[in-house]
Every structure is written in C-alpha cells, then in structure tokens.
Coordinates of C-alpha atoms in Angstrom, one line a residue:
X1 CA 21.2 21.1 9.0
X2 CA 24.4 21.7 7.2
X3 CA 23.7 19.0 4.6
X4 CA 20.4 20.6 3.9
X5 CA 22.0 24.0 3.5
X6 CA 24.4 22.5 1.0
X7 CA 21.5 20.9 -0.8
X8 CA 19.6 24.1 -1.0
X9 CA 22.6 26.1 -2.2
X10 CA 23.1 23.5 -4.9
X11 CA 19.5 24.0 -6.0
X12 CA 19.9 27.8 -6.6
X13 CA 20.8 29.4 -9.9
X14 CA 24.1 28.1 -11.3
X15 CA 25.4 31.6 -11.8
X16 CA 25.3 32.2 -8.0
X17 CA 22.8 35.0 -8.2
X18 CA 20.7 33.3 -5.5
X19 CA 23.4 33.3 -2.9
X20 CA 25.6 36.3 -3.7
X21 CA 24.7 38.2 -0.6
X22 CA 24.8 37.4 3.1
X23 CA 21.2 38.3 3.3
X24 CA 20.2 35.8 0.6
X25 CA 22.2 33.1 2.4
X26 CA 20.6 33.9 5.7
X27 CA 17.1 33.8 4.2
X28 CA 17.9 30.5 2.7
X29 CA 19.1 29.0 6.0
X30 CA 16.2 30.5 7.9
X31 CA 13.7 29.1 5.4
X32 CA 15.3 25.7 5.5
X33 CA 15.4 25.6 9.3
X34 CA 11.8 26.7 9.7
X35 CA 10.6 24.3 7.0
X36 CA 12.4 21.3 8.5
X37 CA 11.0 22.2 11.9
X38 CA 7.4 22.2 10.6
X39 CA 7.9 19.0 8.6
X40 CA 9.3 17.1 11.5
X41 CA 6.7 18.4 14.0
X42 CA 3.7 17.5 11.9
X43 CA 1.6 14.8 13.5
X44 CA -1.5 14.9 11.4
X45 CA -3.4 17.6 13.3
X46 CA -3.4 21.3 12.6
X47 CA -2.3 22.7 9.3
X48 CA -0.6 20.3 7.0
X49 CA 2.8 21.3 5.5
X50 CA 2.4 23.0 2.1
X51 CA 4.5 22.1 -0.9
X52 CA 6.6 25.2 -0.2
X53 CA 7.9 23.7 3.1
X54 CA 9.3 20.8 1.1
X55 CA 10.8 23.2 -1.4
X56 CA 12.4 25.3 1.4
X57 CA 13.7 22.2 3.0
X58 CA 15.5 21.2 -0.2
X59 CA 13.3 18.2 -0.8
X60 CA 12.4 17.4 -4.4
X61 CA 9.5 15.5 -5.9
X62 CA 6.6 16.9 -3.9
X63 CA 3.7 18.3 -5.9
X64 CA 0.0 19.0 -5.7
X65 CA -1.1 15.4 -6.6
X66 CA 1.1 13.8 -4.0
X67 CA 1.6 16.2 -1.1
X68 CA -1.2 14.7 0.9
X69 CA 0.4 11.3 0.7
X70 CA 3.8 12.7 1.8
X71 CA 2.1 14.5 4.7
X72 CA 0.4 11.3 5.8
X73 CA 3.8 9.7 6.1
X74 CA 5.2 12.6 8.1
X75 CA 2.3 12.3 10.4
X76 CA 3.1 8.8 11.5
X77 CA 6.9 9.0 11.5
X78 CA 8.8 10.3 14.5
X79 CA 10.3 13.8 14.5
X80 CA 13.7 12.2 14.7
X81 CA 13.1 10.4 11.5
X82 CA 12.1 13.5 9.6
X83 CA 14.3 16.4 10.9
X84 CA 16.8 16.5 8.1
X85 CA 16.6 17.1 4.3
X86 CA 18.0 13.6 3.6
X87 CA 15.5 11.9 5.8
X88 CA 12.5 13.7 4.3
X89 CA 13.9 13.1 0.8
X90 CA 14.2 9.4 1.5
X91 CA 10.5 9.3 2.6
X92 CA 9.4 11.3 -0.4
X93 CA 11.4 9.0 -2.8
X94 CA 9.9 5.9 -1.2
X95 CA 6.3 7.1 -1.4
X96 CA 6.8 8.3 -4.9
X97 CA 7.9 4.8 -5.9
X98 CA 4.8 3.4 -4.2
X99 CA 2.5 5.8 -6.1
X100 CA 4.3 5.1 -9.3
X101 CA 3.5 1.4 -9.0
X102 CA -0.2 2.1 -8.3
X103 CA -1.0 2.5 -12.0
X104 CA -4.2 0.4 -12.2
X105 CA -4.9 -0.8 -15.7
X106 CA -2.0 1.1 -17.3
X107 CA 1.2 -0.7 -18.3
X108 CA 3.8 -0.9 -15.6
X109 CA 6.4 1.8 -16.2
X110 CA 9.0 -0.2 -14.2
X111 CA 8.3 -3.9 -14.9
X112 CA 11.7 -4.9 -13.7
X113 CA 11.5 -3.2 -10.3
X114 CA 9.6 -4.3 -7.3
X115 CA 8.8 -2.3 -4.1
X116 CA 10.7 -3.4 -1.0
X117 CA 9.6 -3.8 2.5
X118 CA 12.1 -1.1 3.4
X119 CA 10.2 1.4 1.1
X120 CA 6.9 0.7 2.9
X121 CA 8.6 1.0 6.3
X122 CA 10.3 4.3 5.1
X123 CA 6.9 5.9 4.7
X124 CA 5.7 4.6 8.1
X125 CA 3.5 1.8 6.8
X126 CA 4.9 -0.6 9.4
X127 CA 2.5 -3.5 8.7
X128 CA 3.4 -3.5 5.0
X129 CA 7.0 -3.0 6.0
X130 CA 6.9 -6.3 8.0
X131 CA 5.8 -8.3 5.0
X132 CA 8.2 -10.7 3.2
X133 CA 8.2 -13.4 0.6
X134 CA 4.7 -14.3 -0.7
X135 CA 3.2 -11.5 1.5
X136 CA 5.3 -8.8 0.0
X137 CA 4.7 -10.2 -3.4
X138 CA 0.9 -10.1 -3.0
X139 CA 1.1 -6.6 -1.5
X140 CA 3.1 -5.4 -4.5
X141 CA 0.7 -7.1 -6.9
X142 CA -2.2 -5.5 -5.2
X143 CA -0.6 -2.0 -5.3
X144 CA 0.0 -2.5 -9.0
X145 CA -3.6 -3.3 -9.7
X146 CA -4.9 -0.3 -7.8
X147 CA -5.0 3.4 -8.6
X148 CA -3.1 6.0 -6.5
X149 CA -6.2 7.0 -4.6
X150 CA -6.2 3.5 -3.0
X151 CA -2.7 3.9 -1.6
X152 CA -2.3 7.6 -1.0
X153 CA -2.2 7.4 2.8
X154 CA -0.2 5.3 5.2
X155 CA -3.5 4.1 6.7
X156 CA -4.6 2.7 3.3
X157 CA -1.3 0.9 2.8
X158 CA -1.5 -0.7 6.2
X159 CA -5.1 -1.7 5.6
X160 CA -4.1 -3.5 2.4
X161 CA -1.2 -5.2 4.3
X162 CA -3.7 -6.4 6.9
X163 CA -5.8 -7.9 4.1
X164 CA -2.7 -9.6 2.7
X165 CA -2.1 -11.1 6.1
X166 CA -5.6 -12.5 6.2
X167 CA -5.2 -14.1 2.8
X168 CA -1.9 -15.7 3.9
X169 CA -3.3 -17.0 7.1
X170 CA -6.4 -18.4 5.3
X171 CA -4.0 -20.1 2.8
X172 CA -2.1 -21.6 5.7
X173 CA -5.3 -23.1 7.1
X174 CA -5.6 -20.6 9.9
X175 CA -8.6 -18.5 11.0
X176 CA -7.9 -14.8 10.8
X177 CA -9.8 -12.3 12.9
X178 CA -11.8 -11.0 11.2
X179 CA -12.3 -13.7 8.6
X180 CA -11.4 -12.9 5.0
X181 CA -14.4 -11.1 3.5
X182 CA -15.8 -9.9 0.3
X183 CA -14.9 -6.3 1.1
X184 CA -11.3 -7.5 1.6
X185 CA -11.2 -9.0 -1.8
X186 CA -12.8 -6.0 -3.4
X187 CA -10.1 -3.8 -1.8
X188 CA -7.5 -6.0 -3.6
X189 CA -9.3 -5.2 -6.9
X190 CA -10.9 -8.7 -7.0
X191 CA -14.5 -8.0 -8.0
X192 CA -15.7 -11.5 -8.7
X193 CA -16.3 -12.5 -5.0
X194 CA -19.9 -12.6 -3.6
X195 CA -21.2 -13.2 -0.2
X196 CA -22.9 -16.4 -1.4
X197 CA -19.6 -17.8 -2.6
X198 CA -17.5 -16.7 0.3
X199 CA -17.4 -20.0 2.2
X200 CA -16.2 -21.8 -0.9
X201 CA -13.7 -19.1 -1.7
X202 CA -12.2 -19.4 1.8
X203 CA -12.1 -23.2 1.4
X204 CA -10.4 -22.9 -2.0
X205 CA -7.8 -20.6 -0.7
X206 CA -7.2 -22.8 2.4
X207 CA -6.6 -25.7 0.0
X208 CA -3.5 -24.0 -1.4
X209 CA 0.1 -24.3 -0.2
X210 CA 0.5 -23.2 3.4
X211 CA 3.5 -21.1 2.4
X212 CA 1.3 -18.7 0.4
X213 CA 3.1 -19.4 -2.8
X214 CA -0.1 -20.0 -4.6
X215 CA -1.7 -16.7 -3.5
X216 CA 1.2 -14.3 -3.9
X217 CA -0.3 -12.5 -6.9
X218 CA -3.6 -10.9 -7.6
X219 CA -4.0 -13.0 -10.7
X220 CA -3.6 -16.2 -8.7
X221 CA -5.9 -15.0 -6.0
X222 CA -8.5 -14.0 -8.5
X223 CA -8.4 -17.4 -10.2
X224 CA -9.0 -19.0 -6.8
X225 CA -12.0 -16.7 -6.2
X226 CA -13.5 -17.7 -9.5
X227 CA -13.0 -21.4 -8.7
X228 CA -14.6 -20.9 -5.3
X229 CA -17.6 -19.1 -6.8
X230 CA -18.1 -21.9 -9.3
X231 CA -17.8 -24.5 -6.5
X232 CA -20.4 -22.6 -4.4
X233 CA -22.8 -22.3 -7.4
X234 CA -22.5 -26.0 -8.2
X235 CA -23.0 -27.0 -4.6
X236 CA -26.2 -25.0 -4.3
X237 CA -27.5 -26.5 -7.5
X238 CA -27.0 -30.0 -6.2
X239 CA -28.7 -29.2 -2.9
X240 CA -31.7 -27.7 -4.7
X241 CA -31.9 -30.6 -7.1
X242 CA -31.8 -33.4 -4.5
X243 CA -35.1 -35.1 -4.0
X244 CA -34.1 -38.0 -1.9
X245 CA -33.1 -40.3 -4.7
X246 CA -29.8 -40.7 -6.4
X247 CA -26.5 -39.4 -5.0
X248 CA -27.0 -37.4 -1.8
X249 CA -25.2 -34.1 -1.4
X250 CA -21.9 -34.4 0.3
X251 CA -20.5 -32.5 3.3
X252 CA -18.4 -30.5 0.8
X253 CA -21.6 -29.4 -0.9
X254 CA -23.0 -28.1 2.3
X255 CA -19.7 -26.4 3.3
X256 CA -19.2 -24.8 -0.2
X257 CA -22.8 -23.6 -0.2
X258 CA -22.1 -21.8 3.0

C-alpha cells in the first residue's frame, strides 16, 4: 500500500495544497485503500469498477473508451495479482499497448515495436500469452489488422489465440478440433475465404512449412487463402467439364473441390 500512497501523493498538486492537512492525507489513503480493494476483488460479476477507482488507486491511462477492457483483465486475474498500484498499472499499460496495436487500416503508430507474450499474459490472456515464434507473430499481425472492438476483452484475445493455434496445427499437417473454418479466417480479418473453397484452403495451408514460418503474418495467410480459393474453383470447373473423354479429374481435384 505504501508504494501506492507515494504514487498518489506524487500525483497531487506540485504546490502541496492537496496534502497539506492530515485530513487530506487520510482521505487520500482511504480512497486508495478502498479503490485497490474493489479493483482486486472484481471477478466480472456485480458492479464493474469505474474510472474513479483507478484514479483513486493511483493508476494512470484508464478512460471511457478502455475501462471495460481493463475491467475484463481484472476479472480474470487473481486478487493477489491486482492488489497494488504497481500491479494494476502494469496490467493497464499492457492492455493499452494491445489496444494501440489494434488500429485496423490506420498506419501503425509503433512500427518498430511488437507485442510480447508477457503483455498478453499480463492482462490474463493466458492462451495468447503462451504463444511464441510464428504463433506470436501471427497473433500480433492479426491484432494489427483488427480494430479495438475485436480485442477489447480478454475472452476475445484468447479466442484469437485459439484460431492462431488452429492455423499453426493445420500448417503442421495436424487436425485441429474444431477444424479451421471460414469464421476463424474472418475473425482474423481475412474475408476472401468461402465454404466452397475451405477444403482447398486447408490443403494449401497444410502444404506450407510445418514450423508455421509461412503462415506467421496475415498477409501470408491471406495469400494462401486466395490460392486455395483459386484451386477450389479450378477443380470444380474440371469436374463439371469432364465428359468421360480426355484427362480425367485427379484425386487432388476432388479433394480441392471439397
């Protein structure tokens, strides 16, 4: 608590007018203690902590657009991980970085910086926090393609991480449960996928390096989807055109056609 008290005192007016009586100091400490208790106790049910609780706890960076995201993190983190000003501030800083990367079509404000697995873990997104290498790269690429509304809860972050896992397992020649679907690709901002082309898309992804190095960005994955859609369309055309003469459709044609 003492570190939080120091933080709150440092945030008051530089001329000392906010802490120049015992009563003011006591009010500051009481507000800090109560706010931290409410923040650390929040589990997602009941009244969500308002912005003022973060202010009283000495935590900076919480505002109307992002408070719901911050609260979603508090709801899944343990009380022991959110019962100090420094801990809550670390969580807010990590989620703020995630939201800043989710800029959709806008230019990346921090092109030289990439989100880390630790930042995802810091907000309680344990599935995303377990990603590494190509998986983390694809996760970050997906976040960068999306708007903040697609990543503003821990549940949404973990759902994206699960899709990333299905992409990587498909690339490695495995069979994820459930299989990689059109809705998964749409959630990654890849709109070119169709149900008719899905079998060929999966086969195209499965034909890449098992390490995931060829599916570790949305641009790469989108190109594979487009290739798969083209393969499916061509296969269906050959099946329709076959009359019993000439070159017979291949096994690949049937598989790509679904």
